[in-house]
Short mmCIF file of C-alpha atoms and ligand atoms in Angstrom, two decimals:
data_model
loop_
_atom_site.label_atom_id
_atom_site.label_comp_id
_atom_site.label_asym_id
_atom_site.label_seq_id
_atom_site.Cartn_x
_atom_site.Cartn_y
_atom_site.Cartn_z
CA UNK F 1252 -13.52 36.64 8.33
CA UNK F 1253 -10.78 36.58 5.91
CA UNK F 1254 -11.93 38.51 2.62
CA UNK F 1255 -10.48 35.35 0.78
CA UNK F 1256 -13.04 33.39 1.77
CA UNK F 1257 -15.94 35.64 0.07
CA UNK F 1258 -14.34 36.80 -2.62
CA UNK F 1259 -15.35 35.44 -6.10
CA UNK F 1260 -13.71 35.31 -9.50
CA UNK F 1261 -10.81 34.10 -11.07
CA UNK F 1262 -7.60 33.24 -9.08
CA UNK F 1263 -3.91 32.84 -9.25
CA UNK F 1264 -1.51 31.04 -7.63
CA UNK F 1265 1.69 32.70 -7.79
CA UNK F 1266 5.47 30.62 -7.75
CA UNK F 1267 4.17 27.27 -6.16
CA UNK F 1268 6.36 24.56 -6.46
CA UNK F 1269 4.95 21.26 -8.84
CA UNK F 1270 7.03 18.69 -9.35
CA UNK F 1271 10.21 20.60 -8.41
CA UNK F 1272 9.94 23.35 -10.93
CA UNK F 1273 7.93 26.68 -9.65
CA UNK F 1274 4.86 27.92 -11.55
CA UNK F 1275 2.02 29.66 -11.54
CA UNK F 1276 -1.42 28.05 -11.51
CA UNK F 1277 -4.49 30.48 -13.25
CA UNK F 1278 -7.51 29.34 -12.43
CA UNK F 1279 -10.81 31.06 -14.40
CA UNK F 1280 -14.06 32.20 -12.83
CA UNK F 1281 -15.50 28.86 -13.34
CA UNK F 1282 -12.78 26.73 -10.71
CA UNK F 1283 -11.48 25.09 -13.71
CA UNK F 1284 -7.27 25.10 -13.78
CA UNK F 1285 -6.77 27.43 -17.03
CA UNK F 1286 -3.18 27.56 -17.18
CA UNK F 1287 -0.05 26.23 -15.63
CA UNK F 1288 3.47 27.59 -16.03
CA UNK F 1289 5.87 30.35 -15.37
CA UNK F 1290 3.69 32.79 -17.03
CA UNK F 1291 0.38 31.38 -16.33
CA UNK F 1292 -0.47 34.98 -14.70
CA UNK F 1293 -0.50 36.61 -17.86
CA UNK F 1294 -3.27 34.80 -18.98
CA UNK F 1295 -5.97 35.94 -16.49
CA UNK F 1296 -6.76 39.67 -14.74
CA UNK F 1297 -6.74 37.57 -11.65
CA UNK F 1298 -9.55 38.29 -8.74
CA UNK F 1299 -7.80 36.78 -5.84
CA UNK F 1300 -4.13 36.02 -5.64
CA UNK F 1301 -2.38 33.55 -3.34
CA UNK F 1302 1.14 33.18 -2.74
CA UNK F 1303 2.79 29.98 -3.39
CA UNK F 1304 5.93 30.72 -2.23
CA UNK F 1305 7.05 27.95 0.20
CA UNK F 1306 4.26 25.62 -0.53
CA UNK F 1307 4.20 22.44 -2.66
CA UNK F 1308 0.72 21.87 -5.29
CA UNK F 1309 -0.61 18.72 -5.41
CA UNK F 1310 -4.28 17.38 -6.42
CA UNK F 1311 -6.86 17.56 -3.74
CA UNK F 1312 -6.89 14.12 -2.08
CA UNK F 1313 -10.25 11.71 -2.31
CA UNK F 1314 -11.69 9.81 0.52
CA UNK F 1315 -13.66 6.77 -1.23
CA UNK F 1316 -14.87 5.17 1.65
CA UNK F 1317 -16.16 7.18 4.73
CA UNK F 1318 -19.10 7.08 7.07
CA UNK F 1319 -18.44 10.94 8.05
CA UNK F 1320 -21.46 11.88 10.53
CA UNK F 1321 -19.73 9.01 12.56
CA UNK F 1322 -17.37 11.45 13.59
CA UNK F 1323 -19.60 11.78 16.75
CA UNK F 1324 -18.79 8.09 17.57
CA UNK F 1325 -14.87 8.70 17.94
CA UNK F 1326 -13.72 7.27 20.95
CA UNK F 1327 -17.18 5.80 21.93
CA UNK F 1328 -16.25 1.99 21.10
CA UNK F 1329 -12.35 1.05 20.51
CA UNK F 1330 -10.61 -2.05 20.55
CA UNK F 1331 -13.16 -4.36 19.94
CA UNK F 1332 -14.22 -7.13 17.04
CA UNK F 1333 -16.43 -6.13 14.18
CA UNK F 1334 -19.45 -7.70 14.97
CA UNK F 1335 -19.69 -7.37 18.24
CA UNK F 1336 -17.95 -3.51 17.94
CA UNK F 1337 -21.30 -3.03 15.04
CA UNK F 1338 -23.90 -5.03 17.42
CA UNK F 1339 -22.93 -4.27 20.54
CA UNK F 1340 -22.37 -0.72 20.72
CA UNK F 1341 -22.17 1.36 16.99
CA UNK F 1342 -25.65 0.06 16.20
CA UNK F 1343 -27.12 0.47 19.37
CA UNK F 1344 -26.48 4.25 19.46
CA UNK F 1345 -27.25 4.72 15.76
CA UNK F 1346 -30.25 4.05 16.23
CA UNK F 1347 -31.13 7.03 18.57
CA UNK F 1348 -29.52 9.64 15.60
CA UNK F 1349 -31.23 12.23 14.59
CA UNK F 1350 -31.16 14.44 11.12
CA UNK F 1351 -29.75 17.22 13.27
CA UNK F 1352 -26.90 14.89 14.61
CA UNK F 1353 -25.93 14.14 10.97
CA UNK F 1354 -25.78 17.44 9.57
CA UNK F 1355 -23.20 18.45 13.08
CA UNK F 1356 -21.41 15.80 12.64
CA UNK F 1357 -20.44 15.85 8.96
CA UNK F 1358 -19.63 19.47 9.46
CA UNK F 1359 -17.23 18.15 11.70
CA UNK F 1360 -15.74 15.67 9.43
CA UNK F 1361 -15.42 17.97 6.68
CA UNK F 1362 -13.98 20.72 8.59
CA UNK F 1363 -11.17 17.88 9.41
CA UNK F 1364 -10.87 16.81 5.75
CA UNK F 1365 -10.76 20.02 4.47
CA UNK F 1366 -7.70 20.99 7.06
CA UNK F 1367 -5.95 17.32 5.72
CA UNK F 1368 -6.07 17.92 2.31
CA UNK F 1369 -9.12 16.45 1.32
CA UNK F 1370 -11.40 17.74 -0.94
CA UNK F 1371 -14.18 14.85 -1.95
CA UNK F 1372 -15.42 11.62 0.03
CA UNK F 1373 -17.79 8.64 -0.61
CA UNK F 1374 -20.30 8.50 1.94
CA UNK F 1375 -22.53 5.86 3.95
CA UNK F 1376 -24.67 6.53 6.50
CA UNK F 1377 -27.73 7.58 7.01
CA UNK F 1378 -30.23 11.33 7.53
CA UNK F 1379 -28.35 12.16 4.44
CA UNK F 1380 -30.13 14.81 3.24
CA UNK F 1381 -28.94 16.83 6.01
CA UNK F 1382 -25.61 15.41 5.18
CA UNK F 1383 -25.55 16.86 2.04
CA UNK F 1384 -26.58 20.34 2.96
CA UNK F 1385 -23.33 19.81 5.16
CA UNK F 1386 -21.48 19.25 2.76
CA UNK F 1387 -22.96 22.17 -0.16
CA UNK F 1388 -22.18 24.82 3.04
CA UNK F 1389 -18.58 23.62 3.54
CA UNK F 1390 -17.75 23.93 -0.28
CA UNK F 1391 -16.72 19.98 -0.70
CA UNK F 1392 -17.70 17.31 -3.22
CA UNK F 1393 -18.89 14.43 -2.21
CA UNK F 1394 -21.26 11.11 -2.85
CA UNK F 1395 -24.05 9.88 -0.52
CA UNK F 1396 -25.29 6.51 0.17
CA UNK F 1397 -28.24 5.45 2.29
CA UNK F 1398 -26.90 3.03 4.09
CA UNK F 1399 -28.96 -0.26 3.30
CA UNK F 1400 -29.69 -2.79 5.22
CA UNK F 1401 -32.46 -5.12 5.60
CA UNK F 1402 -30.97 -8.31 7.60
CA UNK F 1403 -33.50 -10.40 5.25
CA UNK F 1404 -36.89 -8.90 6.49
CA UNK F 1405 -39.29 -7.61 4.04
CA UNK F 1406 -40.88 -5.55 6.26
CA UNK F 1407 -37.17 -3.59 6.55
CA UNK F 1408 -36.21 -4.07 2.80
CA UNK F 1409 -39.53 -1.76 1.55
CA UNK F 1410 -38.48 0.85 4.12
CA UNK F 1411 -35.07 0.86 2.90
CA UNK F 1412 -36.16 0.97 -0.82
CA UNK F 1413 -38.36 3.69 0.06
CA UNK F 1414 -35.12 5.97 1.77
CA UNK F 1415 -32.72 4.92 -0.72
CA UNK F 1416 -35.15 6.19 -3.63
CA UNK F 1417 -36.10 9.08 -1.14
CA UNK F 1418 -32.57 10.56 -1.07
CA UNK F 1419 -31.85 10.02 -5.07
CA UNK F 1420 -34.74 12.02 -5.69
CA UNK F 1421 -33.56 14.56 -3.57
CA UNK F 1422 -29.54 14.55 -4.65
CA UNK F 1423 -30.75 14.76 -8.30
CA UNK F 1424 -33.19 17.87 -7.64
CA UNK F 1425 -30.59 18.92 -5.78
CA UNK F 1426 -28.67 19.60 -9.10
CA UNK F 1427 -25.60 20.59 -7.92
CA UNK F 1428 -22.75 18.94 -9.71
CA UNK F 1429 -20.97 19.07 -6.56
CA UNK F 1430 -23.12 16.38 -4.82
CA UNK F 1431 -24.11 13.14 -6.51
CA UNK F 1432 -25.71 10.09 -5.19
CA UNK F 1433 -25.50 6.39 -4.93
CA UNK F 1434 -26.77 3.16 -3.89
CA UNK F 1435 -25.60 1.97 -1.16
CA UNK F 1436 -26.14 -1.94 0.07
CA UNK F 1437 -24.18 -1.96 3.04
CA UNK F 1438 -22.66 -5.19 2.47
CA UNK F 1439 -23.70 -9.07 2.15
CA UNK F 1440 -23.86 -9.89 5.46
CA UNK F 1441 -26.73 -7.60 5.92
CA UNK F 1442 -28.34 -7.14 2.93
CA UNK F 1443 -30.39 -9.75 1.07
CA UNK F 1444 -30.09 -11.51 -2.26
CA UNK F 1445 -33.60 -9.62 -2.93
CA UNK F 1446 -32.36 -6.32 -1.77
CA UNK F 1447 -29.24 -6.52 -3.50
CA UNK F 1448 -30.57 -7.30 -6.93
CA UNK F 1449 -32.94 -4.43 -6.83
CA UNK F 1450 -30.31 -2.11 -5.42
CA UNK F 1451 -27.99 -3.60 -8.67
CA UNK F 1452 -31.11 -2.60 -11.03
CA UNK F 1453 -31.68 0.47 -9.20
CA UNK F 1454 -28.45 1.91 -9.99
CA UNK F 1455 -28.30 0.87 -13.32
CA UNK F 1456 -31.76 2.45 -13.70
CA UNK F 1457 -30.45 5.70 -12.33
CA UNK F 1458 -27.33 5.76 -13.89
CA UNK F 1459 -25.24 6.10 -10.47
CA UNK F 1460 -22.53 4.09 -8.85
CA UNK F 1461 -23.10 2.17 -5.79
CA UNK F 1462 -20.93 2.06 -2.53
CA UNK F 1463 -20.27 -1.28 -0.31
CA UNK F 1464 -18.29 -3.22 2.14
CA UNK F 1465 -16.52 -6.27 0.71
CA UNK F 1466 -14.99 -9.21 2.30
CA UNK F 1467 -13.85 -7.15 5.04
CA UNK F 1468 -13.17 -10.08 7.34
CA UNK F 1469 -12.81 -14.19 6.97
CA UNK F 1470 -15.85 -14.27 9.06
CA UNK F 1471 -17.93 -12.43 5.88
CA UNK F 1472 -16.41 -14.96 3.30
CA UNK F 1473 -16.99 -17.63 5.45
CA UNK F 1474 -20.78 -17.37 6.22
CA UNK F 1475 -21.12 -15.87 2.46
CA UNK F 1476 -19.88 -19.45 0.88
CA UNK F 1477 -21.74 -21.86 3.75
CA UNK F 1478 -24.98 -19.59 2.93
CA UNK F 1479 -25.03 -19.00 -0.87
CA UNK F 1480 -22.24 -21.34 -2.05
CA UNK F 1481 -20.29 -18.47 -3.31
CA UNK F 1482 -17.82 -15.81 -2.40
CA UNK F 1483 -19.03 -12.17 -1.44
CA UNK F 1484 -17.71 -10.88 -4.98
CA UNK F 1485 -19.41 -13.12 -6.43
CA UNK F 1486 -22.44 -12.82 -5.48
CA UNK F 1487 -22.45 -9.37 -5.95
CA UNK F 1488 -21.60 -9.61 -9.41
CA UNK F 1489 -24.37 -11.94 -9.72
CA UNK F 1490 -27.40 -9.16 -8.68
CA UNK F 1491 -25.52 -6.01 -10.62
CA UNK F 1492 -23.62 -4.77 -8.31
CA UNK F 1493 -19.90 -4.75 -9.67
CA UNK F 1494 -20.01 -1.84 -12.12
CA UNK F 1495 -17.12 0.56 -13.51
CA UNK F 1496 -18.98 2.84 -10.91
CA UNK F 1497 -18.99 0.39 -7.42
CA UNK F 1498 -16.58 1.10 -4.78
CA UNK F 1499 -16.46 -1.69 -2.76
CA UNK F 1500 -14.82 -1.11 0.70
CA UNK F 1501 -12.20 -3.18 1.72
CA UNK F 1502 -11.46 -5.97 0.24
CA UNK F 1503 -9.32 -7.32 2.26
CA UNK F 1504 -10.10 -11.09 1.91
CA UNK F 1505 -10.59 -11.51 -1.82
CA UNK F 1506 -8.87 -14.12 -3.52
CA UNK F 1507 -7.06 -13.44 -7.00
CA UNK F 1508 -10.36 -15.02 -9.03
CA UNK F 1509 -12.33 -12.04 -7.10
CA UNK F 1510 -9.40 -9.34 -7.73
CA UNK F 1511 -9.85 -10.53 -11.53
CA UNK F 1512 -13.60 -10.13 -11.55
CA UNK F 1513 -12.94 -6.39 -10.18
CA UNK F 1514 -10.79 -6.01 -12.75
CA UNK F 1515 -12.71 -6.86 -15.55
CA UNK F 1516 -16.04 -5.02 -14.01
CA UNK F 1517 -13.95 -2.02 -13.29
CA UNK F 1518 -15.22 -1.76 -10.20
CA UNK F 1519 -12.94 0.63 -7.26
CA UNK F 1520 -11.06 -1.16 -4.88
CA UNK F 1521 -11.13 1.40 -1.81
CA UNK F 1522 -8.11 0.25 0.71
CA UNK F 1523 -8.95 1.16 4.41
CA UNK F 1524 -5.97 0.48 6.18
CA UNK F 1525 -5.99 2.12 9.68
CA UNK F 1526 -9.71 0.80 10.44
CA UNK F 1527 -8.70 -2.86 8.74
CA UNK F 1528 -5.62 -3.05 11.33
CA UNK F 1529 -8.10 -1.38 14.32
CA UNK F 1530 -10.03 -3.96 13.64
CA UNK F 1531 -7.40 -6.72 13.19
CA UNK F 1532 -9.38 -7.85 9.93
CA UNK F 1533 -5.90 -10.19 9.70
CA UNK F 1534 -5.07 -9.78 5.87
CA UNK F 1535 -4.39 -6.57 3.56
CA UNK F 1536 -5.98 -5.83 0.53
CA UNK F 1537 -4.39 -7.92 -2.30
CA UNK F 1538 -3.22 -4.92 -4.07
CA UNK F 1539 -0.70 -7.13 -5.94
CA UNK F 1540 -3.76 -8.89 -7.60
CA UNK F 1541 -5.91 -5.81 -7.99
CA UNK F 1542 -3.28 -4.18 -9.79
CA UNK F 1543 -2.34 -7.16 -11.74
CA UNK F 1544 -5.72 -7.34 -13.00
CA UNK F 1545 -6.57 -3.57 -13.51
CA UNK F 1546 -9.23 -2.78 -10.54
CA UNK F 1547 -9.12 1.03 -9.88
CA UNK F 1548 -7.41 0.88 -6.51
CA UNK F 1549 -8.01 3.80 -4.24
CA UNK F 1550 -7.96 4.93 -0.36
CA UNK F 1551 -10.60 5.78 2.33
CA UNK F 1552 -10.44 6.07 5.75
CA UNK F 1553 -14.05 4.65 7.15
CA UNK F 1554 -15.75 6.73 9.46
CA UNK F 1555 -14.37 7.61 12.94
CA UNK F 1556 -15.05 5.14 15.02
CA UNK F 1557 -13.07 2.89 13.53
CA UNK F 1558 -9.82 4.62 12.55
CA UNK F 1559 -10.35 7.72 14.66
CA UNK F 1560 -9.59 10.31 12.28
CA UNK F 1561 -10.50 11.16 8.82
CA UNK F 1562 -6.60 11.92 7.83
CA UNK F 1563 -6.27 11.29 4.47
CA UNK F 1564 -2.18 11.64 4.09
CA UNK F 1565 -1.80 9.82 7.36
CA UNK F 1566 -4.04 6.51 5.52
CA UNK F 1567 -1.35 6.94 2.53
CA UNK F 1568 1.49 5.69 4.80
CA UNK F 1569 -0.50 3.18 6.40
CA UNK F 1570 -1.50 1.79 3.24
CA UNK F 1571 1.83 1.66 1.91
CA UNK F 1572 2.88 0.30 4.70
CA UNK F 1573 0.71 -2.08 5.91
CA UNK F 1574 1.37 -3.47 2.19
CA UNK F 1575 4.53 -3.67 2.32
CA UNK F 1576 4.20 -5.41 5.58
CA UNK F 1577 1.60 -7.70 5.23
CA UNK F 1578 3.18 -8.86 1.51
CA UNK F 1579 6.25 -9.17 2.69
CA UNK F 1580 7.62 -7.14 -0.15
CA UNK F 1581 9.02 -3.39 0.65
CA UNK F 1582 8.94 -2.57 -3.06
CA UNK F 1583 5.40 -3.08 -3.47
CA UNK F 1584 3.21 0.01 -3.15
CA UNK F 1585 6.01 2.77 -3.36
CA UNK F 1586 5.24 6.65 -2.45
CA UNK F 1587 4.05 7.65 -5.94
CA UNK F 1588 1.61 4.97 -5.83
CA UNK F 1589 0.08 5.79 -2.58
CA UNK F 1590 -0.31 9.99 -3.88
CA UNK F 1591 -2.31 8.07 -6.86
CA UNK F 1592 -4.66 6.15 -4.92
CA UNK F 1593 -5.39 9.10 -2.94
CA UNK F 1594 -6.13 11.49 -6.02
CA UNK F 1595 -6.51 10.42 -9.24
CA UNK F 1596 -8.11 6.78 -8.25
CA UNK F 1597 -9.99 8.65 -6.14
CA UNK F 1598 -11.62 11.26 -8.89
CA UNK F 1599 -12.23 8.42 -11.08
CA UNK F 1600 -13.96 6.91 -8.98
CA UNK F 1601 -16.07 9.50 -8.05
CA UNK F 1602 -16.41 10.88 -11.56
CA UNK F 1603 -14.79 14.31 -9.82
CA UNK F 1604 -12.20 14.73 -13.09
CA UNK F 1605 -8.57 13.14 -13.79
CA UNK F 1606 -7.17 13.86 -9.79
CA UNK F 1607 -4.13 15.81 -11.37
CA UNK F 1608 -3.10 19.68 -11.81
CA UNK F 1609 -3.64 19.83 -15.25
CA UNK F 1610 -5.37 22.19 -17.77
CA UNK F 1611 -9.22 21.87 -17.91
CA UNK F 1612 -9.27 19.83 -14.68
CA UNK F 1613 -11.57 21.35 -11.96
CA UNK F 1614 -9.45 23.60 -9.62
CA UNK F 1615 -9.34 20.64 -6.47
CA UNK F 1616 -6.00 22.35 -5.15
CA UNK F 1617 -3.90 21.22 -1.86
CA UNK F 1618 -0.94 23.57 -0.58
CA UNK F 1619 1.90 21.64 1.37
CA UNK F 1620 4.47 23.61 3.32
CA UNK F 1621 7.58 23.51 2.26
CA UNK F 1622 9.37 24.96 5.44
CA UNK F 1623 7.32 22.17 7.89
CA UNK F 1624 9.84 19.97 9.50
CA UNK F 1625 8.07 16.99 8.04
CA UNK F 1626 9.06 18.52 4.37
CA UNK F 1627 12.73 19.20 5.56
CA UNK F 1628 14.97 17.95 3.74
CA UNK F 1629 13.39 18.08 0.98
CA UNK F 1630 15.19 15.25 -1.46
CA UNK F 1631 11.34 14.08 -3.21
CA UNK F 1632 8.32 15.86 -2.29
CA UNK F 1633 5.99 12.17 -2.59
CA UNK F 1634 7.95 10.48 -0.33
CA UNK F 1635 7.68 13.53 2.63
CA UNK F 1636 3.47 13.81 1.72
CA UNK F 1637 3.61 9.98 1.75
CA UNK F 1638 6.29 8.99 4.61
CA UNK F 1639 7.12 12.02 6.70
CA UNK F 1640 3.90 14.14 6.88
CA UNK F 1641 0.35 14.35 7.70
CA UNK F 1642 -2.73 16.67 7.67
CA UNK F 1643 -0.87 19.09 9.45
CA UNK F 1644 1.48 20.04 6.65
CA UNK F 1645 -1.87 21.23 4.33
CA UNK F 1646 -2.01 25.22 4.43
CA UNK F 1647 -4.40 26.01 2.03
CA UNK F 1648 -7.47 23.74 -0.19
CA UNK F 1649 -9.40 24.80 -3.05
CA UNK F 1650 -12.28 22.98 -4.48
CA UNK F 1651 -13.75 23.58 -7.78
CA UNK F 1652 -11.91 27.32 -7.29
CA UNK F 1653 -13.25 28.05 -4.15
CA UNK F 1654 -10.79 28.75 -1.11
CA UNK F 1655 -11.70 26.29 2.07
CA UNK F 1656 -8.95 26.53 3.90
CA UNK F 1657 -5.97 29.54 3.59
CA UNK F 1658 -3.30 29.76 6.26
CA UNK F 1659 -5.12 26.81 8.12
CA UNK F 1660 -7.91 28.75 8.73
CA UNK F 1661 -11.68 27.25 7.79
CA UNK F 1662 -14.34 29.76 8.38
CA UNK F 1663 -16.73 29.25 11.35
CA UNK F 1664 -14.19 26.32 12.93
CA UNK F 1665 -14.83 26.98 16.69
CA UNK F 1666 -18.55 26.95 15.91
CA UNK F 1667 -18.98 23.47 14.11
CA UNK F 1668 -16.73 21.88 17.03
CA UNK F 1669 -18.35 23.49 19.66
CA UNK F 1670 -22.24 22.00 17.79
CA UNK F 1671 -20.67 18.56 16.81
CA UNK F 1672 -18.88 18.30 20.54
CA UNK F 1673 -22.46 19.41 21.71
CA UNK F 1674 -24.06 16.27 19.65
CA UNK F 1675 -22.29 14.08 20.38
CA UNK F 1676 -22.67 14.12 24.03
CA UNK F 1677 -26.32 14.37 23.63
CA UNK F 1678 -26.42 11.22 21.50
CA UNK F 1679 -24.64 9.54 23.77
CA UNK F 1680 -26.72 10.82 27.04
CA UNK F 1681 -30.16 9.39 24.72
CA UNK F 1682 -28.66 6.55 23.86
CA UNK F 1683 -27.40 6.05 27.82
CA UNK F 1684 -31.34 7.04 29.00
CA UNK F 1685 -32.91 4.11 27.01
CA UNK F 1686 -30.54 1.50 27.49
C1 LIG C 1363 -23.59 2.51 7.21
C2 LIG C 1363 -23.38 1.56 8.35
O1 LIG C 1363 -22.07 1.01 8.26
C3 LIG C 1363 -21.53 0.92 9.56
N1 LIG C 1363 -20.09 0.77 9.52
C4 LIG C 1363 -19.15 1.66 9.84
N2 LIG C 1363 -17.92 1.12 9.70
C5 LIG C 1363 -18.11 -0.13 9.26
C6 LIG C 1363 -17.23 -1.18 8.93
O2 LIG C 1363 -15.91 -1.07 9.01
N3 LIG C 1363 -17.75 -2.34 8.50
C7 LIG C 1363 -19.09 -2.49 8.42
N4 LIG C 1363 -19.97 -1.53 8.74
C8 LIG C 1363 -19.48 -0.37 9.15
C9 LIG C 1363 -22.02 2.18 10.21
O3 LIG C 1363 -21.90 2.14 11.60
C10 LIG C 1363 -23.45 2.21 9.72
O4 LIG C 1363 -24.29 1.44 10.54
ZN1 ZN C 1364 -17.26 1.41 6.37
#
């Protein structure tokens, strides 16, 4: 292996290019960015040095909105309608998952986020304490939501209660400031009014942010007003569950009264493009309105059965443009935009620091290649990341200091394939047997 990979200590990297003007990032022994500028190396007896010749810096890229052990799904159910896609065949083989499946498959998904750029992700799903030893091993950040849902049985609800306080005891004793935890009510459709105003209280009790779906299709908004007499936003708002730290998925059908209420709870938008148009949800995320109103508005990709990959820069040009697109408006959403959702929306929302290359910010570092076709010409470096390039153009990440990726090389790569390839099929061949 690459000595890279082991080494420890402070690191520089030497004449990268930011915002057209080349630099040198220092980063101390802690992963913390301790000076940027043309003689940044004179401020540290650097450890490890990297050359930034040729490459582009930009902040490593948040996934808000993720389901990553569902990596092992990819390909297993396509072109279908949510419900029956969730009923018919995703839920079905969930339930034959085992702890061991989780932990292959989110090395899988963060060996592919780490070689597109991303460093952190919000996570649903479920066996996720094996999801977050996953996650520790591969050097990421990342939050982790049991995925809760009771479909109005009490029986169900205790059991859930009992796993979602089952994993927050374990993330906290965890303590690794890496790996945080939420609640995570999968969404109205499936959760009760009782379950959702004790997951509200619950993470207001723990002091943690809470992950959900949102009015990701008419059908949701529809049932949610004949049923309660209110709109899915609403309601949630009503048991707790809009907070400054709730990222609700989707969004897609929220009118502008809902787009306010996020605003003034400060609650994360997360835009899922690619799995809204796989799953011809038939209307875009009002970002218009969310911006208008001040929601934190920020990018995911859902897991990988629904999009099928967990390409972070390729969700940055759907998003801006499926906007554009489904607004009618080719102005709205522009390339700087879309870099924002994907990094500094994204860190707030996770709590992961600002999202930008700046002094004091943890070291979350992305290296773009300037000599890929996809950055040639290069006229303005957001509109290639945005418009011309994907996950392919990343050469080297660093979270919190620590080198994942150098030359596109991730340490032990064949291996996690080969064990999440292994999985998968294995899941699949249970799920077959029993059916
Ligand atoms: C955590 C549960 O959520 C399921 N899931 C994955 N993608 C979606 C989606 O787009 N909408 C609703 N639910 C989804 C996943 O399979 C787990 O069962
Ligand atoms: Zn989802």
């Amino acid at each position: 292996m690459n000595e890279i990979f082991t080494a420890r200590g402070s690191v520089l990297i030497a004449g990268v290019t930011i915002d057209g003007s080349t630099v040198d990032i220092a980063l101390d022994e802690t992963g913390t960015i301790a000076a940027i500028g043309k003689d940044a190396r004179k401020t540290i007896d650097a450890d490890i040095v990297i050359d930034g010749s040729d490459r582009i810096a930009v902040p490593g890229l948040v996934n808000t909105h993720t389901h990553a052990a569902m990596s092992l799904l990819r390909g297993y159910a396509d072109d279908m309608i949510l419900q029956d896609w969730l009923s018919q065949k995703i839920w079905p083989l969930e339930a034959h998952l085992t702890g061991d499946d989780v932990y292959a498959g989110t090395r899988l998904a963060c060996l592919e986020m780490i070689k597109s750029g991303t460093v952190a992700f919000n996570d649903m799903y479920f066996f996720m304490d094996r999801a977050a030893a996953a996650v520790d091993e591969m050097g990421m950040r990342a939050t982790f939501a049991y995925g809760f849902i009771d479909l109005g049985m009490e029986e169900k609800r205790e059991a859930e209660i009992k796993a979602t306080e089952t994993l927050i005891a374990h993330i906290k004793s965890l303590n690794n400031p890496r790996i945080q935890a939420a609640v995570g009510p999968h969404s109205v459709y499936t959760v009760s009014p009782e379950a959702l105003s004790w997951c509200g209280d619950f993470a207001k009790e723990q002091n943690i942010g809470i992950h959900v779906h949102l009015s990701e299709t008419e059908k949701e908004v529809v049932d949610c007003v004949a049923q309660f007499g209110k709109r899915p936003a609403v309601l949630l708002d009503e048991y707790g569950c809009l907070t400054p730290r709730t990222v609700a998925a989707h969004c897609c059908w929220l009118d502008e009264a809902e787009c306010r209420l996020l605003g003034e709870r400060g609650v994360t938008a997360s835009h899922n493009p690619a799995s809204n148009m796989k799953l011809a949800v038939n209307r875009a995320m009002p970002y218009h309105w969310l911006k208008q109103y001040g929601a934190n508005i920020a990018l995911g990709t859902d897991g990988c059965s629904s999009n099928n990959n967990l390409d972070l820069m390729e969700e940055m040009k759907f998003a801006a443009l499926l906007q554009k697109f489904a607004w009618n408006s080719p102005t709205l959403l522009p390339a700087n935009e879309a870099l924002t959702m994907a990094t500094a929306a994204g860190a707030r929302a996770l709590g992961t620091g600002p999202g930008t290359l700046t002094v004091g910010a943890p070291a979350d570092i992305v290296l773009l290649d300037t000599r890929a076709v996809c950055n040639t010409p290069l006229f303005h470096a957001d509109s290639n990341a945005v418009y011309a390039c994907n996950g392919s153009a990343v050469m080297t990440v660093l979270c919190q200091g620590r080198i994942l990726m150098h030359e596109r090389e991730v340490p032990g790569e064949e291996e996690i394939v080969r064990e999440a390839g292994d999985a998968a099929l294995s899941l699949a061949d249970r799920a077959e047997e029993s059916s």
